[in-house]
């Protein structure tokens, strides 16, 4: 089960011992960690420990916790590629030729190009694996594409998105079985509702936040587990995205603001990326969709202009440019 792991690090053992008997000290410790990120411990063992405590505490109080696996955009978000590790000119020289071949639908030739270049550019290897996966997907080699996408997510570099690893989701499934609690297996559900079981932009607004249809699937999954657990049928199931919008009274402006927020995040995670083309294109598409919903919102027009500026300048790779964006509240982080 998920409980059989290496002993926790010394810092984690000290923190648990220090906070075990004092709620005040525990709250104070979390407050300090919140202001000093280097003090935060993020490990599978720590996550296992805290998730188990939540489940056990719920059961002791007579509650029925419903666990859910974590969903991620695996097919349509490219890996991180920091300019601290690879030169932008190098990335462009290697990738532009392959991207041109992909645009011309010469996927087999692009695949061979990426595989050959991977041997000569170790710093680009992860990114080239993503392009290889995209080519396999275009060639209908779906099992191979799925394997490469999963390897990239499981490698630990989330590319500025909190995407779940296979180990995390297997732990959740194991805990649900061990404690006999309901499980909404969102990962499997999203795969079942994605083309060729490759979750991407059809269900996500960025790297890990679902769009309206994605949230409908999540809500339905939880509702079904509640219905099964408590014997209460789902009386008003959510039919589709339009039904969700109507029943939650989401105005066109509300929808535009959500698209704008996702576009700004994609724009921001293109910063210091050696090849930000895909993230910028996704940001532009979201800004355009927001603009169609709310033409009077100046922020959507500004977003599209910022993407255009980033494509023809080094504003996202130059620290002075990033500082300017931050001062004018045009950038997250």
Coordinates of C-alpha atoms in Angstrom, one line a residue:
X1 CA 0.0 0.0 0.0
X2 CA 1.0 3.7 -0.1
X3 CA 2.1 3.5 3.6
X4 CA 5.3 1.5 2.9
X5 CA 7.7 4.2 2.1
X6 CA 11.1 5.4 3.2
X7 CA 11.4 7.1 6.6
X8 CA 10.5 10.8 6.5
X9 CA 13.4 13.3 6.4
X10 CA 14.8 14.6 9.6
X11 CA 13.2 18.0 9.1
X12 CA 9.8 16.4 8.7
X13 CA 10.2 14.3 11.8
X14 CA 11.3 17.3 13.8
X15 CA 8.3 19.4 12.6
X16 CA 5.8 16.6 13.5
X17 CA 7.3 16.2 16.9
X18 CA 7.3 20.0 17.6
X19 CA 3.7 20.5 16.4
X20 CA 2.0 17.3 17.5
X21 CA 0.8 18.5 20.9
X22 CA 0.1 22.2 20.2
X23 CA -2.6 23.4 17.8
X24 CA -1.3 27.0 18.2
X25 CA 2.3 26.0 17.4
X26 CA 1.1 23.9 14.4
X27 CA -0.8 26.9 13.0
X28 CA 2.1 29.2 13.6
X29 CA 4.5 26.7 11.8
X30 CA 2.2 26.6 8.8
X31 CA 2.1 30.4 8.8
X32 CA 5.9 30.6 8.8
X33 CA 6.1 28.0 5.9
X34 CA 3.6 30.0 3.9
X35 CA 5.9 33.1 4.1
X36 CA 9.1 31.1 3.6
X37 CA 8.6 28.6 0.8
X38 CA 12.0 26.9 1.3
X39 CA 10.8 25.5 4.6
X40 CA 7.9 23.7 3.0
X41 CA 8.4 20.0 2.6
X42 CA 6.9 18.5 -0.5
X43 CA 7.5 14.7 -0.8
X44 CA 5.4 11.7 -1.5
X45 CA 6.0 10.4 2.0
X46 CA 4.8 13.7 3.5
X47 CA 1.8 13.8 1.2
X48 CA 0.9 10.2 2.1
X49 CA 1.1 11.0 5.8
X50 CA -1.2 14.0 5.7
X51 CA -3.7 12.4 3.3
X52 CA -3.9 9.4 5.6
X53 CA -4.5 11.7 8.6
X54 CA -7.4 13.5 6.8
X55 CA -9.0 10.1 6.0
X56 CA -8.6 8.7 9.5
X57 CA -9.8 11.9 11.2
X58 CA -12.9 11.9 9.0
X59 CA -13.7 8.3 9.7
X60 CA -13.2 8.9 13.5
X61 CA -15.8 11.7 13.3
X62 CA -18.3 9.5 11.5
X63 CA -17.8 11.2 8.1
X64 CA -17.4 9.5 4.8
X65 CA -14.5 11.0 2.9
X66 CA -14.6 10.7 -0.9
X67 CA -11.2 10.6 -2.5
X68 CA -10.5 11.5 -6.1
X69 CA -7.5 11.0 -8.3
X70 CA -5.9 14.2 -9.8
X71 CA -6.4 15.2 -13.4
X72 CA -3.8 16.9 -15.6
X73 CA -3.5 18.2 -19.1
X74 CA -0.9 15.8 -20.5
X75 CA -1.2 16.2 -24.2
X76 CA -1.5 19.9 -24.8
X77 CA 1.0 21.5 -22.4
X78 CA 4.7 21.4 -23.3
X79 CA 7.5 20.8 -20.8
X80 CA 9.4 23.6 -19.1
X81 CA 12.5 24.7 -20.9
X82 CA 14.4 27.3 -18.9
X83 CA 16.7 29.7 -20.6
X84 CA 19.1 29.1 -17.7
X85 CA 19.7 25.6 -19.1
X86 CA 19.5 26.1 -22.8
X87 CA 20.0 29.0 -25.2
X88 CA 17.0 30.3 -27.0
X89 CA 18.9 30.4 -30.3
X90 CA 19.8 26.7 -29.9
X91 CA 16.2 25.8 -29.1
X92 CA 14.9 27.7 -32.1
X93 CA 17.4 26.2 -34.5
X94 CA 16.5 22.7 -33.5
X95 CA 12.8 23.0 -33.1
X96 CA 11.7 25.4 -35.9
X97 CA 12.6 22.8 -38.6
X98 CA 10.6 20.1 -36.9
X99 CA 7.7 22.4 -36.3
X100 CA 7.6 23.4 -39.9
X101 CA 7.5 19.7 -40.8
X102 CA 4.6 19.2 -38.4
X103 CA 2.8 22.2 -39.9
X104 CA 3.2 20.5 -43.3
X105 CA 1.9 17.3 -41.8
X106 CA 5.1 15.4 -42.5
X107 CA 5.0 13.8 -39.0
X108 CA 7.2 10.9 -39.8
X109 CA 10.0 13.1 -41.0
X110 CA 9.5 15.4 -38.0
X111 CA 9.7 12.4 -35.7
X112 CA 13.0 11.3 -37.2
X113 CA 14.3 14.8 -36.9
X114 CA 13.5 15.1 -33.2
X115 CA 14.9 11.7 -32.5
X116 CA 18.2 12.5 -34.3
X117 CA 18.6 15.9 -32.6
X118 CA 17.9 14.4 -29.2
X119 CA 21.3 12.7 -29.3
X120 CA 23.1 16.0 -29.9
X121 CA 21.2 18.3 -27.5
X122 CA 20.8 16.8 -24.0
X123 CA 19.4 20.0 -22.6
X124 CA 16.5 19.8 -25.1
X125 CA 15.9 16.1 -24.7
X126 CA 12.8 16.4 -22.5
X127 CA 11.2 19.0 -24.9
X128 CA 12.1 16.9 -27.9
X129 CA 10.4 13.9 -26.3
X130 CA 7.2 16.0 -26.1
X131 CA 7.4 16.8 -29.8
X132 CA 8.0 13.1 -30.5
X133 CA 4.8 12.3 -28.5
X134 CA 2.9 14.9 -30.5
X135 CA 4.1 13.3 -33.7
X136 CA 3.1 9.8 -32.5
X137 CA -0.3 11.2 -31.7
X138 CA -0.7 12.7 -35.1
X139 CA 0.4 9.4 -36.7
X140 CA -2.3 7.6 -34.7
X141 CA 0.3 5.8 -32.5
X142 CA -1.8 6.6 -29.4
X143 CA -0.3 4.1 -27.1
X144 CA 3.2 5.4 -27.8
X145 CA 2.1 9.0 -27.4
X146 CA 0.4 8.2 -24.1
X147 CA 3.6 6.5 -22.8
X148 CA 5.8 9.5 -23.7
X149 CA 3.3 12.0 -22.2
X150 CA 3.1 10.1 -19.0
X151 CA 6.9 9.7 -18.8
X152 CA 7.3 13.5 -19.1
X153 CA 4.7 14.2 -16.3
X154 CA 6.2 11.5 -14.1
X155 CA 9.7 12.9 -14.5
X156 CA 9.0 15.5 -11.9
X157 CA 9.3 18.7 -13.9
X158 CA 5.8 20.0 -14.1
X159 CA 6.7 23.0 -16.3
X160 CA 5.1 25.4 -13.8
X161 CA 1.9 23.4 -13.6
X162 CA 0.9 21.2 -10.7
X163 CA 0.4 18.0 -12.7
X164 CA -0.1 14.7 -10.9
X165 CA 2.3 11.8 -11.2
X166 CA 1.2 8.2 -11.7
X167 CA 2.6 7.5 -8.2
X168 CA 0.3 10.1 -6.7
X169 CA -2.8 8.7 -8.3
X170 CA -1.9 5.1 -7.5
X171 CA -1.4 6.2 -3.9
X172 CA -4.9 7.7 -3.8
X173 CA -6.4 4.5 -5.3
X174 CA -4.5 2.4 -2.8
X175 CA -5.7 4.5 0.1
X176 CA -9.4 4.3 -1.1
X177 CA -9.1 0.5 -1.1
X178 CA -7.2 0.3 2.2
X179 CA -9.7 2.4 4.1
X180 CA -12.8 1.2 2.2
X181 CA -13.9 4.8 1.2
X182 CA -15.5 5.9 -2.1
X183 CA -13.2 6.9 -5.0
X184 CA -14.0 9.2 -7.8
X185 CA -11.4 8.2 -10.3
X186 CA -11.3 11.5 -12.2
X187 CA -8.1 10.5 -14.1
X188 CA -9.8 7.5 -15.7
X189 CA -13.0 9.5 -16.3
X190 CA -11.1 12.3 -18.1
X191 CA -9.2 9.8 -20.2
X192 CA -12.5 8.1 -21.2
X193 CA -13.9 11.5 -22.3
X194 CA -10.7 12.6 -24.2
X195 CA -9.9 11.8 -27.8
X196 CA -7.9 8.5 -27.8
X197 CA -7.6 8.8 -23.9
X198 CA -5.2 11.7 -24.2
X199 CA -6.5 14.5 -21.9
X200 CA -5.8 17.9 -23.4
X201 CA -7.3 21.3 -24.1
X202 CA -10.8 19.8 -24.7
X203 CA -11.1 19.5 -20.9
X204 CA -8.6 22.0 -19.6
X205 CA -8.1 25.7 -19.7
X206 CA -4.3 25.4 -18.9
X207 CA -2.0 22.8 -17.5
X208 CA -4.1 21.6 -14.7
X209 CA -7.3 23.7 -14.3
X210 CA -10.3 22.0 -16.0
X211 CA -12.6 24.1 -18.2
X212 CA -16.4 24.1 -17.8
X213 CA -16.8 20.7 -19.4
X214 CA -14.0 19.3 -17.2
X215 CA -15.6 20.6 -14.1
X216 CA -18.9 19.1 -15.2
X217 CA -17.2 15.7 -15.4
X218 CA -15.7 16.2 -11.9
X219 CA -19.0 17.3 -10.4
X220 CA -20.8 14.3 -12.0
X221 CA -18.1 11.9 -10.7
X222 CA -18.6 13.2 -7.1
X223 CA -22.4 13.2 -7.5
X224 CA -22.3 9.5 -8.6
X225 CA -20.1 8.5 -5.6
X226 CA -22.5 10.3 -3.2
X227 CA -25.5 8.7 -4.9
X228 CA -23.9 5.2 -4.5
X229 CA -22.7 5.8 -1.0
X230 CA -25.9 7.2 0.5
X231 CA -28.5 5.7 -1.8
X232 CA -29.7 9.0 -3.0
X233 CA -30.3 9.3 -6.8
X234 CA -28.9 12.2 -8.8
X235 CA -32.1 14.2 -9.4
X236 CA -30.8 16.9 -11.7
X237 CA -27.7 15.7 -13.6
X238 CA -25.7 18.3 -15.5
X239 CA -26.4 17.5 -19.2
X240 CA -23.6 19.5 -20.9
X241 CA -21.5 22.7 -20.8
X242 CA -24.5 24.8 -21.8
X243 CA -26.5 23.4 -18.9
X244 CA -23.7 24.2 -16.5
X245 CA -23.6 27.8 -17.6
X246 CA -27.3 28.2 -17.4
X247 CA -27.7 26.6 -13.9
X248 CA -24.8 28.5 -12.4
X249 CA -25.9 31.8 -13.9
X250 CA -22.5 32.4 -15.5
X251 CA -22.7 35.6 -17.5
X252 CA -20.7 36.1 -20.7
X253 CA -18.5 38.5 -18.6
X254 CA -17.9 35.8 -16.0
X255 CA -16.9 33.3 -18.7
X256 CA -14.6 36.0 -20.2
X257 CA -12.9 36.7 -16.9
X258 CA -12.2 33.0 -16.4
X259 CA -10.6 32.7 -19.9
X260 CA -8.7 35.9 -19.2
X261 CA -7.3 34.5 -16.0
X262 CA -6.1 31.3 -17.8
X263 CA -4.6 33.3 -20.6
X264 CA -2.7 35.5 -18.2
X265 CA -1.4 32.4 -16.5
X266 CA -0.2 30.8 -19.7
X267 CA 1.4 34.1 -20.7
X268 CA 3.2 34.2 -17.4
X269 CA 4.5 30.6 -17.6
X270 CA 6.0 31.4 -20.9
X271 CA 8.4 33.6 -19.1
X272 CA 12.1 32.5 -19.3
X273 CA 11.0 29.7 -21.5
X274 CA 13.5 29.0 -24.3
X275 CA 10.7 28.2 -26.7
X276 CA 7.5 29.8 -25.5
X277 CA 5.6 29.5 -28.8
X278 CA 3.0 26.9 -27.8
X279 CA 2.2 28.6 -24.5
X280 CA 1.8 32.0 -26.1
X281 CA -0.4 30.6 -28.9
X282 CA -2.6 29.1 -26.2
X283 CA -2.8 32.4 -24.3
X284 CA -3.7 34.2 -27.5
X285 CA -6.5 31.8 -28.2
X286 CA -8.0 32.3 -24.7
X287 CA -7.7 36.1 -25.0
X288 CA -9.5 36.0 -28.3
X289 CA -12.3 33.8 -26.9
X290 CA -12.6 36.2 -24.0
X291 CA -12.8 39.1 -26.3
X292 CA -15.6 37.6 -28.3
X293 CA -17.6 37.1 -25.1
X294 CA -16.9 40.5 -23.7
X295 CA -15.8 42.9 -26.4
X296 CA -15.7 45.9 -24.1
X297 CA -13.1 44.4 -21.7
X298 CA -9.9 46.3 -22.5
X299 CA -7.9 43.5 -20.7
X300 CA -8.6 41.0 -23.4
X301 CA -7.2 43.4 -26.1
X302 CA -4.2 44.1 -23.9
X303 CA -3.6 40.4 -23.5
X304 CA -3.5 39.8 -27.2
X305 CA -1.1 42.8 -27.7
X306 CA 1.2 41.5 -24.9
X307 CA 1.4 38.1 -26.6
X308 CA 2.3 39.8 -29.9
X309 CA 5.0 41.8 -28.1
X310 CA 6.4 38.7 -26.5
X311 CA 6.6 37.0 -29.9
X312 CA 8.7 39.7 -31.4
X313 CA 10.8 40.8 -28.5
X314 CA 12.6 39.3 -25.5
X315 CA 10.3 40.8 -22.9
X316 CA 9.7 37.4 -21.3
X317 CA 13.3 36.4 -21.1
X318 CA 14.8 39.8 -20.0
X319 CA 14.6 40.5 -16.3
X320 CA 14.0 44.2 -17.0
X321 CA 11.0 43.3 -19.2
X322 CA 9.6 40.9 -16.5
X323 CA 10.0 43.6 -13.8
X324 CA 8.1 46.1 -16.1
X325 CA 5.3 43.5 -16.6
X326 CA 5.1 42.9 -12.8
X327 CA 5.0 46.7 -11.9
X328 CA 2.0 47.1 -14.3
X329 CA 0.2 44.0 -13.0
X330 CA 0.4 42.2 -16.3
X331 CA 2.2 39.2 -15.0
X332 CA 1.7 36.5 -12.4
X333 CA 4.7 36.0 -10.1

